[in-house]
Amino acid sequence: MTDFADSPAVRRPADWNLERLERLADEHDTPLYVIDLDRVKENYARFAAAFPDADVMYAAKAHTGKAVLEAVLEVGGTIECAAWGELQRAIDAGAEPNTLQYTAVNPPDHDLDYAVDLAADAPGLTITIGATDTLDRLAERGYDGRIAIRINPGIGTGHHEKVATGADAKFGIPYEQVPEVADRVREEFDLVGLHAHAGSGVLTDGLEEHCRAISRVGEMARRVGDEHLEFVDVGGGYGVPYREEEQPLDLEKTSEMVRDAVGELDAQLKLEPGRYVVADAEVILTEVNTIKEAPDTTVVGVDASLSTMIRPAMFGSYHPMLNVSAPERGPIEATVGGPVCTSADVFAHDRPIAEPERGDVIAIGNAGSYGYELANQFHSQPKPAEVALEDGEVRVARRRETLEDVTRLER
């Protein structure tokens, strides 16, 4: 395995250059996303080194920013997409269309039209189906190309019930129906692989259940004839520790357990890390605007909100925080929330943080995965800017939206 001793297995907010972060907040205003593309490349390379014989595809849905996709492609990664827009953005970033994999989940007509049109000129494109309806709709469009079957293994794993896809009927062909579906695909299309995704945010102590789901995929591959498949794709879901006391994913142990779970296969192993590649490569910088003493807590108001990052409101997610302006101050327990008019707009309750003052900059860590992807315009708030760090340089990867951007489609 490649030695990444000089690259920490997880980057905490305190590991960033705090003076630089404060300068960026001053120069580019807040709230501000800061993505470290060097870290993205390190994370992808570290994961790929743990699976040297596998095809490691980056799951674009974690962060589809062009700068991130370009960084993954630069270090030899391929890209897995879950919607037509991600396919287009991957191509715009420089991906070879023949290397793309499109995982269709209840795909709208427009998505299928786009994928079929793309495959006409890029026959190497793989479409992963999770319902026989999708096969019918592809056949109606004259498609007879590469198909992977998404299996529902009946076992869900991950950090939250809303991401435990392996046990959710929405995702994949029911396990015992797969052989029959495989026969049909072989008759009408080109069956190239099997696919499953058990869930997201799996750390070392959750590997056993995760691998129990993966083992079912290996069993099904042998049952339908893995010697006739190009690949067996066990998805992603490999996590990063959001809480300070959590340990980083043990990649060496993960690699051993995943391979043991899948078992002997003639087909190539595929994996789709997303969160692992980008989560700790990005922080949100937000400015303190309000300090309010309440009977049970100190309320710290900031200019970021659930429209900046919705994960705490949507999943109850924990994100580490650091007072970048004065990390040496004594800590207080604070409730940190934004300007959106709902009690869900809170990043942390009773969180120890170096005592903030108005004007301080707070860094919210592990924001790279499903941070900007789920940003929205609630309360007519324009989306924040995103700056990218790479090879010692800083550039604006996305400009800050204006109110004109928010309203320009209205008539």
mmCIF file of C-alpha atoms in Angstrom:
data_model
loop_
_atom_site.group_PDB
_atom_site.id
_atom_site.type_symbol
_atom_site.label_atom_id
_atom_site.label_comp_id
_atom_site.label_asym_id
_atom_site.label_seq_id
_atom_site.Cartn_x
_atom_site.Cartn_y
_atom_site.Cartn_z
ATOM 1 C CA MET A 1 0.000 0.000 0.000
ATOM 2 C CA THR A 2 1.281 3.495 -0.837
ATOM 3 C CA ASP A 3 2.664 5.372 2.173
ATOM 4 C CA PHE A 4 0.568 8.412 3.063
ATOM 5 C CA ALA A 5 2.314 8.965 6.414
ATOM 6 C CA ASP A 6 2.650 12.703 5.759
ATOM 7 C CA SER A 7 -1.047 13.000 4.946
ATOM 8 C CA PRO A 8 -3.355 12.605 7.967
ATOM 9 C CA ALA A 9 -6.094 10.044 7.527
ATOM 10 C CA VAL A 10 -8.625 12.708 8.454
ATOM 11 C CA ARG A 11 -8.278 16.473 8.448
ATOM 12 C CA ARG A 12 -9.830 18.298 11.380
ATOM 13 C CA PRO A 13 -10.615 22.040 11.287
ATOM 14 C CA ALA A 14 -7.519 22.764 13.423
ATOM 15 C CA ASP A 15 -5.335 21.140 10.747
ATOM 16 C CA TRP A 16 -6.108 23.933 8.277
ATOM 17 C CA ASN A 17 -3.984 27.078 8.056
ATOM 18 C CA LEU A 18 -6.154 29.309 10.238
ATOM 19 C CA GLU A 19 -4.527 32.583 9.225
ATOM 20 C CA ARG A 20 -5.154 31.722 5.605
ATOM 21 C CA LEU A 21 -8.793 30.852 6.304
ATOM 22 C CA GLU A 22 -9.344 34.174 8.025
ATOM 23 C CA ARG A 23 -7.769 35.992 5.055
ATOM 24 C CA LEU A 24 -10.025 34.108 2.656
ATOM 25 C CA ALA A 25 -13.101 35.069 4.669
ATOM 26 C CA ASP A 26 -11.994 38.707 4.571
ATOM 27 C CA GLU A 27 -11.212 38.669 0.849
ATOM 28 C CA HIS A 28 -14.209 36.673 -0.384
ATOM 29 C CA ASP A 29 -16.860 37.430 2.263
ATOM 30 C CA THR A 30 -18.913 34.855 4.155
ATOM 31 C CA PRO A 31 -20.483 32.360 4.177
ATOM 32 C CA LEU A 32 -17.763 30.819 2.073
ATOM 33 C CA TYR A 33 -16.920 27.277 1.005
ATOM 34 C CA VAL A 34 -13.183 26.515 0.830
ATOM 35 C CA ILE A 35 -12.221 23.338 -1.048
ATOM 36 C CA ASP A 36 -8.661 21.976 -0.939
ATOM 37 C CA LEU A 37 -8.147 20.169 -4.237
ATOM 38 C CA ASP A 38 -4.784 18.795 -3.141
ATOM 39 C CA ARG A 39 -6.599 17.046 -0.296
ATOM 40 C CA VAL A 40 -9.213 15.694 -2.728
ATOM 41 C CA LYS A 41 -6.427 14.134 -4.791
ATOM 42 C CA GLU A 42 -4.689 12.738 -1.683
ATOM 43 C CA ASN A 43 -7.903 11.145 -0.440
ATOM 44 C CA TYR A 44 -8.721 9.552 -3.785
ATOM 45 C CA ALA A 45 -5.165 8.255 -4.188
ATOM 46 C CA ARG A 46 -5.123 6.834 -0.655
ATOM 47 C CA PHE A 47 -8.391 4.974 -1.225
ATOM 48 C CA ALA A 48 -7.332 3.684 -4.650
ATOM 49 C CA ALA A 49 -4.017 2.458 -3.213
ATOM 50 C CA ALA A 50 -5.952 0.298 -0.747
ATOM 51 C CA PHE A 51 -7.719 -1.419 -3.683
ATOM 52 C CA PRO A 52 -4.942 -1.642 -6.295
ATOM 53 C CA ASP A 53 -6.713 -4.138 -8.555
ATOM 54 C CA ALA A 54 -10.132 -2.495 -8.395
ATOM 55 C CA ASP A 55 -11.764 0.205 -10.506
ATOM 56 C CA VAL A 56 -12.312 3.058 -8.057
ATOM 57 C CA MET A 57 -15.015 5.373 -9.392
ATOM 58 C CA TYR A 58 -15.705 8.677 -7.663
ATOM 59 C CA ALA A 59 -19.414 9.056 -6.798
ATOM 60 C CA ALA A 60 -20.062 12.484 -8.272
ATOM 61 C CA LYS A 61 -23.187 13.148 -6.212
ATOM 62 C CA ALA A 62 -21.042 13.881 -3.156
ATOM 63 C CA HIS A 63 -19.662 17.022 -4.826
ATOM 64 C CA THR A 64 -20.153 17.719 -8.518
ATOM 65 C CA GLY A 65 -18.146 20.922 -8.632
ATOM 66 C CA LYS A 66 -16.112 21.092 -11.824
ATOM 67 C CA ALA A 67 -12.903 21.740 -9.873
ATOM 68 C CA VAL A 68 -13.440 18.563 -7.835
ATOM 69 C CA LEU A 69 -14.234 16.424 -10.870
ATOM 70 C CA GLU A 70 -11.147 17.749 -12.640
ATOM 71 C CA ALA A 71 -9.015 16.922 -9.598
ATOM 72 C CA VAL A 72 -10.295 13.321 -9.508
ATOM 73 C CA LEU A 73 -9.694 12.890 -13.227
ATOM 74 C CA GLU A 74 -6.192 14.330 -12.863
ATOM 75 C CA VAL A 75 -5.177 11.479 -10.546
ATOM 76 C CA GLY A 76 -6.653 8.810 -12.797
ATOM 77 C CA GLY A 77 -10.110 8.417 -11.312
ATOM 78 C CA THR A 78 -13.259 7.524 -13.188
ATOM 79 C CA ILE A 79 -16.713 8.856 -12.341
ATOM 80 C CA GLU A 80 -20.058 7.342 -11.373
ATOM 81 C CA CYS A 81 -23.120 9.507 -11.962
ATOM 82 C CA ALA A 82 -26.653 9.318 -10.610
ATOM 83 C CA ALA A 83 -28.412 11.766 -12.937
ATOM 84 C CA TRP A 84 -28.114 13.200 -16.433
ATOM 85 C CA GLY A 85 -26.772 16.491 -15.102
ATOM 86 C CA GLU A 86 -23.900 14.670 -13.421
ATOM 87 C CA LEU A 87 -23.103 12.892 -16.685
ATOM 88 C CA GLN A 88 -22.937 16.225 -18.485
ATOM 89 C CA ARG A 89 -20.856 17.845 -15.758
ATOM 90 C CA ALA A 90 -18.414 14.936 -15.750
ATOM 91 C CA ILE A 91 -17.975 15.302 -19.511
ATOM 92 C CA ASP A 92 -17.571 19.072 -19.168
ATOM 93 C CA ALA A 93 -14.806 18.401 -16.626
ATOM 94 C CA GLY A 94 -12.962 16.217 -19.136
ATOM 95 C CA ALA A 95 -14.255 12.694 -18.448
ATOM 96 C CA GLU A 96 -14.221 10.268 -21.364
ATOM 97 C CA PRO A 97 -17.922 9.353 -21.880
ATOM 98 C CA ASN A 98 -17.060 5.692 -22.507
ATOM 99 C CA THR A 99 -15.748 5.415 -18.923
ATOM 100 C CA LEU A 100 -18.869 6.765 -17.224
ATOM 101 C CA GLN A 101 -21.371 4.740 -15.262
ATOM 102 C CA TYR A 102 -24.920 6.035 -14.858
ATOM 103 C CA THR A 103 -26.849 4.634 -11.903
ATOM 104 C CA ALA A 104 -30.497 5.265 -12.691
ATOM 105 C CA VAL A 105 -32.928 5.513 -9.745
ATOM 106 C CA ASN A 106 -36.512 6.004 -10.957
ATOM 107 C CA PRO A 107 -35.030 8.016 -13.866
ATOM 108 C CA PRO A 108 -37.176 10.722 -15.459
ATOM 109 C CA ASP A 109 -37.703 10.462 -19.222
ATOM 110 C CA HIS A 110 -35.243 13.269 -19.831
ATOM 111 C CA ASP A 111 -32.513 11.371 -18.007
ATOM 112 C CA LEU A 112 -33.015 8.226 -20.061
ATOM 113 C CA ASP A 113 -33.217 10.191 -23.300
ATOM 114 C CA TYR A 114 -29.910 11.856 -22.493
ATOM 115 C CA ALA A 115 -28.190 8.598 -21.481
ATOM 116 C CA VAL A 116 -29.382 6.734 -24.585
ATOM 117 C CA ASP A 117 -28.308 9.588 -26.869
ATOM 118 C CA LEU A 118 -24.922 9.680 -25.139
ATOM 119 C CA ALA A 119 -24.473 5.919 -25.483
ATOM 120 C CA ALA A 120 -25.072 6.141 -29.232
ATOM 121 C CA ASP A 121 -21.695 7.874 -29.545
ATOM 122 C CA ALA A 122 -20.135 6.354 -26.414
ATOM 123 C CA PRO A 123 -20.989 2.627 -26.402
ATOM 124 C CA GLY A 124 -18.748 2.134 -23.353
ATOM 125 C CA LEU A 125 -21.260 3.990 -21.160
ATOM 126 C CA THR A 126 -22.813 1.663 -18.567
ATOM 127 C CA ILE A 127 -26.403 2.152 -17.401
ATOM 128 C CA THR A 128 -27.228 0.620 -14.017
ATOM 129 C CA ILE A 129 -30.904 -0.268 -13.604
ATOM 130 C CA GLY A 130 -32.831 -0.847 -10.393
ATOM 131 C CA ALA A 131 -36.248 -1.708 -11.847
ATOM 132 C CA THR A 132 -37.513 -3.777 -14.767
ATOM 133 C CA ASP A 133 -39.563 -0.735 -15.767
ATOM 134 C CA THR A 134 -36.289 0.955 -16.609
ATOM 135 C CA LEU A 135 -35.403 -1.942 -18.921
ATOM 136 C CA ASP A 136 -38.762 -1.553 -20.661
ATOM 137 C CA ARG A 137 -38.210 2.171 -21.106
ATOM 138 C CA LEU A 138 -34.677 1.664 -22.435
ATOM 139 C CA ALA A 139 -35.923 -0.938 -24.916
ATOM 140 C CA GLU A 140 -38.627 1.491 -26.086
ATOM 141 C CA ARG A 141 -35.822 3.939 -26.874
ATOM 142 C CA GLY A 142 -33.961 1.343 -28.930
ATOM 143 C CA TYR A 143 -31.163 0.870 -26.401
ATOM 144 C CA ASP A 144 -29.499 -2.542 -26.339
ATOM 145 C CA GLY A 145 -26.140 -1.619 -24.798
ATOM 146 C CA ARG A 146 -24.296 -2.098 -21.525
ATOM 147 C CA ILE A 147 -26.418 -2.802 -18.438
ATOM 148 C CA ALA A 148 -25.529 -3.393 -14.803
ATOM 149 C CA ILE A 149 -28.205 -4.657 -12.434
ATOM 150 C CA ARG A 150 -28.539 -2.920 -9.097
ATOM 151 C CA ILE A 151 -29.272 -5.469 -6.372
ATOM 152 C CA ASN A 152 -31.234 -4.699 -3.230
ATOM 153 C CA PRO A 153 -29.330 -6.850 -0.718
ATOM 154 C CA GLY A 154 -31.949 -6.337 2.001
ATOM 155 C CA ILE A 155 -29.332 -4.996 4.416
ATOM 156 C CA GLY A 156 -28.874 -1.271 5.000
ATOM 157 C CA THR A 157 -25.907 0.338 6.714
ATOM 158 C CA GLY A 158 -24.657 3.849 7.406
ATOM 159 C CA HIS A 159 -24.921 6.827 9.711
ATOM 160 C CA HIS A 160 -28.657 7.538 9.301
ATOM 161 C CA GLU A 161 -31.821 5.708 8.245
ATOM 162 C CA LYS A 162 -32.203 8.107 5.305
ATOM 163 C CA VAL A 163 -28.978 6.812 3.723
ATOM 164 C CA ALA A 164 -29.371 3.083 4.468
ATOM 165 C CA THR A 165 -30.219 2.360 0.848
ATOM 166 C CA GLY A 166 -29.439 -1.365 0.955
ATOM 167 C CA ALA A 167 -32.667 -2.089 2.827
ATOM 168 C CA ASP A 168 -34.848 0.512 1.070
ATOM 169 C CA ALA A 169 -37.269 -0.858 -1.532
ATOM 170 C CA LYS A 170 -36.678 2.274 -3.631
ATOM 171 C CA PHE A 171 -33.227 1.019 -4.574
ATOM 172 C CA GLY A 172 -32.454 -2.013 -6.673
ATOM 173 C CA ILE A 173 -34.014 -5.270 -7.847
ATOM 174 C CA PRO A 174 -35.263 -7.466 -4.973
ATOM 175 C CA TYR A 175 -32.585 -10.032 -4.284
ATOM 176 C CA GLU A 176 -34.378 -13.215 -5.351
ATOM 177 C CA GLN A 177 -35.603 -11.619 -8.585
ATOM 178 C CA VAL A 178 -32.081 -10.877 -9.821
ATOM 179 C CA PRO A 179 -31.411 -14.195 -11.653
ATOM 180 C CA GLU A 180 -34.602 -13.861 -13.684
ATOM 181 C CA VAL A 181 -33.824 -10.225 -14.505
ATOM 182 C CA ALA A 182 -30.253 -11.198 -15.448
ATOM 183 C CA ASP A 183 -31.626 -13.732 -17.961
ATOM 184 C CA ARG A 184 -33.784 -11.065 -19.553
ATOM 185 C CA VAL A 185 -30.912 -8.561 -19.706
ATOM 186 C CA ARG A 186 -28.689 -11.125 -21.421
ATOM 187 C CA GLU A 187 -31.357 -11.690 -24.049
ATOM 188 C CA GLU A 188 -32.070 -8.035 -24.829
ATOM 189 C CA PHE A 189 -29.003 -6.067 -23.704
ATOM 190 C CA ASP A 190 -25.340 -6.520 -22.784
ATOM 191 C CA LEU A 191 -25.131 -7.565 -19.127
ATOM 192 C CA VAL A 192 -21.755 -6.329 -17.884
ATOM 193 C CA GLY A 193 -22.080 -6.139 -14.114
ATOM 194 C CA LEU A 194 -23.915 -6.229 -10.816
ATOM 195 C CA HIS A 195 -24.137 -3.293 -8.459
ATOM 196 C CA ALA A 196 -25.228 -2.610 -4.878
ATOM 197 C CA HIS A 197 -24.888 0.201 -2.354
ATOM 198 C CA ALA A 198 -25.636 -0.663 1.249
ATOM 199 C CA GLY A 199 -25.459 2.798 2.815
ATOM 200 C CA SER A 200 -23.287 5.794 3.600
ATOM 201 C CA GLY A 201 -20.977 6.970 6.347
ATOM 202 C CA VAL A 202 -19.612 3.550 7.331
ATOM 203 C CA LEU A 203 -16.605 3.622 9.661
ATOM 204 C CA THR A 204 -14.436 0.738 10.863
ATOM 205 C CA ASP A 205 -16.834 -0.388 13.602
ATOM 206 C CA GLY A 206 -19.646 -0.660 11.029
ATOM 207 C CA LEU A 207 -17.716 -2.730 8.519
ATOM 208 C CA GLU A 208 -19.047 -6.096 9.655
ATOM 209 C CA GLU A 209 -22.660 -5.270 8.785
ATOM 210 C CA HIS A 210 -21.552 -3.456 5.643
ATOM 211 C CA CYS A 211 -19.618 -6.512 4.489
ATOM 212 C CA ARG A 212 -22.572 -8.766 5.253
ATOM 213 C CA ALA A 213 -24.475 -6.839 2.574
ATOM 214 C CA ILE A 214 -21.510 -6.953 0.194
ATOM 215 C CA SER A 215 -21.191 -10.721 0.631
ATOM 216 C CA ARG A 216 -24.693 -11.124 -0.794
ATOM 217 C CA VAL A 217 -23.578 -9.271 -3.917
ATOM 218 C CA GLY A 218 -20.645 -11.653 -4.366
ATOM 219 C CA GLU A 219 -22.934 -14.644 -3.846
ATOM 220 C CA MET A 220 -25.376 -13.361 -6.459
ATOM 221 C CA ALA A 221 -22.556 -12.699 -8.927
ATOM 222 C CA ARG A 222 -21.467 -16.324 -8.710
ATOM 223 C CA ARG A 223 -25.073 -17.434 -8.949
ATOM 224 C CA VAL A 224 -25.675 -15.599 -12.236
ATOM 225 C CA GLY A 225 -22.219 -16.453 -13.609
ATOM 226 C CA ASP A 226 -19.515 -13.990 -12.605
ATOM 227 C CA GLU A 227 -17.258 -15.416 -15.307
ATOM 228 C CA HIS A 228 -19.551 -13.680 -17.813
ATOM 229 C CA LEU A 229 -19.513 -10.328 -16.014
ATOM 230 C CA GLU A 230 -16.986 -7.524 -16.411
ATOM 231 C CA PHE A 231 -17.407 -6.192 -12.883
ATOM 232 C CA VAL A 232 -19.090 -6.467 -9.519
ATOM 233 C CA ASP A 233 -19.684 -3.000 -8.072
ATOM 234 C CA VAL A 234 -20.102 -2.902 -4.281
ATOM 235 C CA GLY A 235 -20.799 0.823 -4.198
ATOM 236 C CA GLY A 236 -19.434 3.346 -1.745
ATOM 237 C CA GLY A 237 -20.483 4.495 1.688
ATOM 238 C CA TYR A 238 -16.998 4.591 3.196
ATOM 239 C CA GLY A 239 -17.055 7.282 5.817
ATOM 240 C CA VAL A 240 -14.968 9.895 7.541
ATOM 241 C CA PRO A 241 -15.132 10.639 11.279
ATOM 242 C CA TYR A 242 -17.174 13.794 11.831
ATOM 243 C CA ARG A 243 -16.871 13.699 15.620
ATOM 244 C CA GLU A 244 -13.556 14.450 17.257
ATOM 245 C CA GLU A 245 -13.475 11.208 19.234
ATOM 246 C CA GLU A 246 -14.125 8.988 16.196
ATOM 247 C CA GLN A 247 -11.241 7.212 14.533
ATOM 248 C CA PRO A 248 -10.517 7.387 10.782
ATOM 249 C CA LEU A 249 -11.579 4.490 8.596
ATOM 250 C CA ASP A 250 -8.946 1.745 8.698
ATOM 251 C CA LEU A 251 -8.424 1.353 4.962
ATOM 252 C CA GLU A 252 -6.177 -1.684 5.196
ATOM 253 C CA LYS A 253 -8.763 -3.512 7.291
ATOM 254 C CA THR A 254 -11.532 -2.256 5.009
ATOM 255 C CA SER A 255 -9.780 -3.620 1.937
ATOM 256 C CA GLU A 256 -9.243 -7.019 3.540
ATOM 257 C CA MET A 257 -12.821 -7.294 4.814
ATOM 258 C CA VAL A 258 -14.399 -6.152 1.550
ATOM 259 C CA ARG A 259 -12.382 -8.634 -0.512
ATOM 260 C CA ASP A 260 -13.133 -11.458 1.929
ATOM 261 C CA ALA A 261 -16.830 -10.581 1.875
ATOM 262 C CA VAL A 262 -17.097 -10.491 -1.899
ATOM 263 C CA GLY A 263 -15.147 -13.727 -2.246
ATOM 264 C CA GLU A 264 -13.453 -15.183 -5.293
ATOM 265 C CA LEU A 265 -14.639 -13.597 -8.525
ATOM 266 C CA ASP A 266 -13.560 -13.655 -12.136
ATOM 267 C CA ALA A 267 -15.117 -10.204 -12.559
ATOM 268 C CA GLN A 268 -13.308 -7.008 -11.569
ATOM 269 C CA LEU A 269 -14.184 -5.380 -8.271
ATOM 270 C CA LYS A 270 -15.560 -1.832 -8.457
ATOM 271 C CA LEU A 271 -16.046 0.681 -5.638
ATOM 272 C CA GLU A 272 -17.626 4.135 -5.576
ATOM 273 C CA PRO A 273 -16.250 6.324 -2.771
ATOM 274 C CA GLY A 274 -17.723 9.806 -2.630
ATOM 275 C CA ARG A 275 -17.795 11.080 0.938
ATOM 276 C CA TYR A 276 -14.332 9.655 1.684
ATOM 277 C CA VAL A 277 -12.804 11.648 -1.161
ATOM 278 C CA VAL A 278 -14.253 15.098 -0.461
ATOM 279 C CA ALA A 279 -15.707 15.399 3.051
ATOM 280 C CA ASP A 280 -12.661 16.614 4.956
ATOM 281 C CA ALA A 281 -11.312 18.541 1.963
ATOM 282 C CA GLU A 282 -13.738 21.425 2.519
ATOM 283 C CA VAL A 283 -14.793 23.826 5.251
ATOM 284 C CA ILE A 284 -17.437 26.526 5.469
ATOM 285 C CA LEU A 285 -16.355 29.896 6.844
ATOM 286 C CA THR A 286 -19.092 31.879 8.540
ATOM 287 C CA GLU A 287 -19.058 35.164 10.452
ATOM 288 C CA VAL A 288 -20.548 35.697 13.898
ATOM 289 C CA ASN A 289 -23.138 38.488 13.847
ATOM 290 C CA THR A 290 -25.091 37.992 17.089
ATOM 291 C CA ILE A 291 -24.271 36.953 20.655
ATOM 292 C CA LYS A 292 -27.314 36.412 22.864
ATOM 293 C CA GLU A 293 -27.332 35.186 26.444
ATOM 294 C CA ALA A 294 -30.340 32.963 27.060
ATOM 295 C CA PRO A 295 -31.317 31.209 30.319
ATOM 296 C CA ASP A 296 -29.950 27.813 29.254
ATOM 297 C CA THR A 297 -27.369 28.639 26.598
ATOM 298 C CA THR A 298 -25.423 31.287 24.740
ATOM 299 C CA VAL A 299 -26.845 31.738 21.261
ATOM 300 C CA VAL A 300 -24.223 32.473 18.634
ATOM 301 C CA GLY A 301 -25.769 33.771 15.420
ATOM 302 C CA VAL A 302 -23.810 33.313 12.187
ATOM 303 C CA ASP A 303 -24.424 34.230 8.556
ATOM 304 C CA ALA A 304 -24.387 30.602 7.318
ATOM 305 C CA SER A 305 -27.668 28.722 7.522
ATOM 306 C CA LEU A 306 -29.448 25.563 6.467
ATOM 307 C CA SER A 307 -29.551 27.093 3.003
ATOM 308 C CA THR A 308 -25.731 27.066 3.093
ATOM 309 C CA MET A 309 -25.559 23.485 4.386
ATOM 310 C CA ILE A 310 -28.674 21.495 5.217
ATOM 311 C CA ARG A 311 -27.086 18.321 6.630
ATOM 312 C CA PRO A 312 -27.570 19.176 10.342
ATOM 313 C CA ALA A 313 -31.239 20.019 9.735
ATOM 314 C CA MET A 314 -31.873 17.100 7.374
ATOM 315 C CA PHE A 315 -29.891 14.308 9.038
ATOM 316 C CA GLY A 316 -29.102 15.655 12.504
ATOM 317 C CA SER A 317 -25.483 15.592 11.356
ATOM 318 C CA TYR A 318 -22.603 16.639 13.588
ATOM 319 C CA HIS A 319 -20.005 18.931 12.047
ATOM 320 C CA PRO A 320 -16.915 20.025 13.992
ATOM 321 C CA MET A 321 -16.459 23.751 14.543
ATOM 322 C CA LEU A 322 -13.533 25.992 15.333
ATOM 323 C CA ASN A 323 -13.305 29.686 16.117
ATOM 324 C CA VAL A 324 -10.695 30.566 13.516
ATOM 325 C CA SER A 325 -10.304 34.135 14.782
ATOM 326 C CA ALA A 326 -9.407 33.215 18.363
ATOM 327 C CA PRO A 327 -8.904 29.479 18.935
ATOM 328 C CA GLU A 328 -6.927 30.242 22.109
ATOM 329 C CA ARG A 329 -9.876 31.792 23.986
ATOM 330 C CA GLY A 330 -11.484 29.818 26.757
ATOM 331 C CA PRO A 331 -14.413 27.704 25.574
ATOM 332 C CA ILE A 332 -18.072 28.277 26.278
ATOM 333 C CA GLU A 333 -21.015 26.023 25.471
ATOM 334 C CA ALA A 334 -22.973 27.630 22.675
ATOM 335 C CA THR A 335 -25.916 27.067 20.386
ATOM 336 C CA VAL A 336 -24.778 28.071 16.896
ATOM 337 C CA GLY A 337 -27.495 28.926 14.413
ATOM 338 C CA GLY A 338 -28.186 30.902 11.263
ATOM 339 C CA PRO A 339 -30.660 33.535 10.014
ATOM 340 C CA VAL A 340 -33.345 31.189 8.641
ATOM 341 C CA CYS A 341 -36.721 31.368 10.357
ATOM 342 C CA THR A 342 -36.991 27.790 11.642
ATOM 343 C CA SER A 343 -35.714 25.993 14.716
ATOM 344 C CA ALA A 344 -34.051 23.509 12.347
ATOM 345 C CA ASP A 345 -31.523 26.180 11.349
ATOM 346 C CA VAL A 346 -29.013 25.237 14.045
ATOM 347 C CA PHE A 347 -25.546 23.824 13.424
ATOM 348 C CA ALA A 348 -24.904 22.814 17.035
ATOM 349 C CA HIS A 349 -26.538 22.766 20.466
ATOM 350 C CA ASP A 350 -24.480 23.272 23.632
ATOM 351 C CA ARG A 351 -21.225 22.916 21.697
ATOM 352 C CA PRO A 352 -17.943 23.878 23.409
ATOM 353 C CA ILE A 353 -16.263 26.551 21.279
ATOM 354 C CA ALA A 354 -13.630 29.214 21.947
ATOM 355 C CA GLU A 355 -15.764 32.128 23.172
ATOM 356 C CA PRO A 356 -16.975 33.935 20.044
ATOM 357 C CA GLU A 357 -17.278 37.677 19.593
ATOM 358 C CA ARG A 358 -19.159 39.536 16.902
ATOM 359 C CA GLY A 359 -17.051 39.539 13.725
ATOM 360 C CA ASP A 360 -15.217 36.301 14.503
ATOM 361 C CA VAL A 361 -14.929 33.701 11.769
ATOM 362 C CA ILE A 362 -16.015 30.144 12.556
ATOM 363 C CA ALA A 363 -14.973 27.178 10.427
ATOM 364 C CA ILE A 364 -17.457 24.345 9.999
ATOM 365 C CA GLY A 365 -15.497 21.226 9.110
ATOM 366 C CA ASN A 366 -16.141 18.164 6.951
ATOM 367 C CA ALA A 367 -18.344 20.199 4.630
ATOM 368 C CA GLY A 368 -17.179 18.750 1.315
ATOM 369 C CA SER A 369 -19.631 15.883 1.049
ATOM 370 C CA TYR A 370 -23.242 16.877 0.317
ATOM 371 C CA GLY A 371 -22.515 20.387 1.553
ATOM 372 C CA TYR A 372 -22.664 22.589 -1.521
ATOM 373 C CA GLU A 373 -24.593 19.829 -3.314
ATOM 374 C CA LEU A 374 -27.594 20.392 -1.044
ATOM 375 C CA ALA A 375 -27.231 24.166 -0.755
ATOM 376 C CA ASN A 376 -30.444 26.020 -1.577
ATOM 377 C CA GLN A 377 -32.005 29.456 -1.834
ATOM 378 C CA PHE A 378 -34.491 29.328 1.049
ATOM 379 C CA HIS A 379 -35.357 32.838 2.282
ATOM 380 C CA SER A 380 -34.108 34.066 -1.106
ATOM 381 C CA GLN A 381 -30.544 33.682 0.110
ATOM 382 C CA PRO A 382 -28.041 33.538 -2.767
ATOM 383 C CA LYS A 383 -25.735 30.528 -2.659
ATOM 384 C CA PRO A 384 -22.237 31.181 -1.296
ATOM 385 C CA ALA A 385 -19.014 31.423 -3.232
ATOM 386 C CA GLU A 386 -16.548 28.552 -3.278
ATOM 387 C CA VAL A 387 -12.798 29.077 -3.483
ATOM 388 C CA ALA A 388 -10.377 26.318 -4.420
ATOM 389 C CA LEU A 389 -6.873 25.773 -3.068
ATOM 390 C CA GLU A 390 -4.417 23.887 -5.282
ATOM 391 C CA ASP A 391 -0.627 23.822 -5.483
ATOM 392 C CA GLY A 392 -0.370 26.866 -3.237
ATOM 393 C CA GLU A 393 -2.739 28.934 -5.385
ATOM 394 C CA VAL A 394 -6.238 30.244 -4.667
ATOM 395 C CA ARG A 395 -8.965 30.642 -7.271
ATOM 396 C CA VAL A 396 -12.692 31.222 -7.250
ATOM 397 C CA ALA A 397 -14.299 27.925 -8.246
ATOM 398 C CA ARG A 398 -17.822 29.366 -8.045
ATOM 399 C CA ARG A 399 -18.711 33.014 -7.694
ATOM 400 C CA ARG A 400 -21.171 34.113 -5.062
ATOM 401 C CA GLU A 401 -24.728 34.254 -6.328
ATOM 402 C CA THR A 402 -26.573 37.551 -6.419
ATOM 403 C CA LEU A 403 -30.238 38.229 -5.828
ATOM 404 C CA GLU A 404 -30.518 38.596 -9.608
ATOM 405 C CA ASP A 405 -29.344 34.966 -9.893
ATOM 406 C CA VAL A 406 -32.053 33.912 -7.445
ATOM 407 C CA THR A 407 -34.842 35.675 -9.348
ATOM 408 C CA ARG A 408 -33.651 35.567 -12.979
ATOM 409 C CA LEU A 409 -35.929 32.674 -14.000
ATOM 410 C CA GLU A 410 -39.077 34.364 -12.720
ATOM 411 C CA ARG A 411 -41.561 35.833 -15.168
#
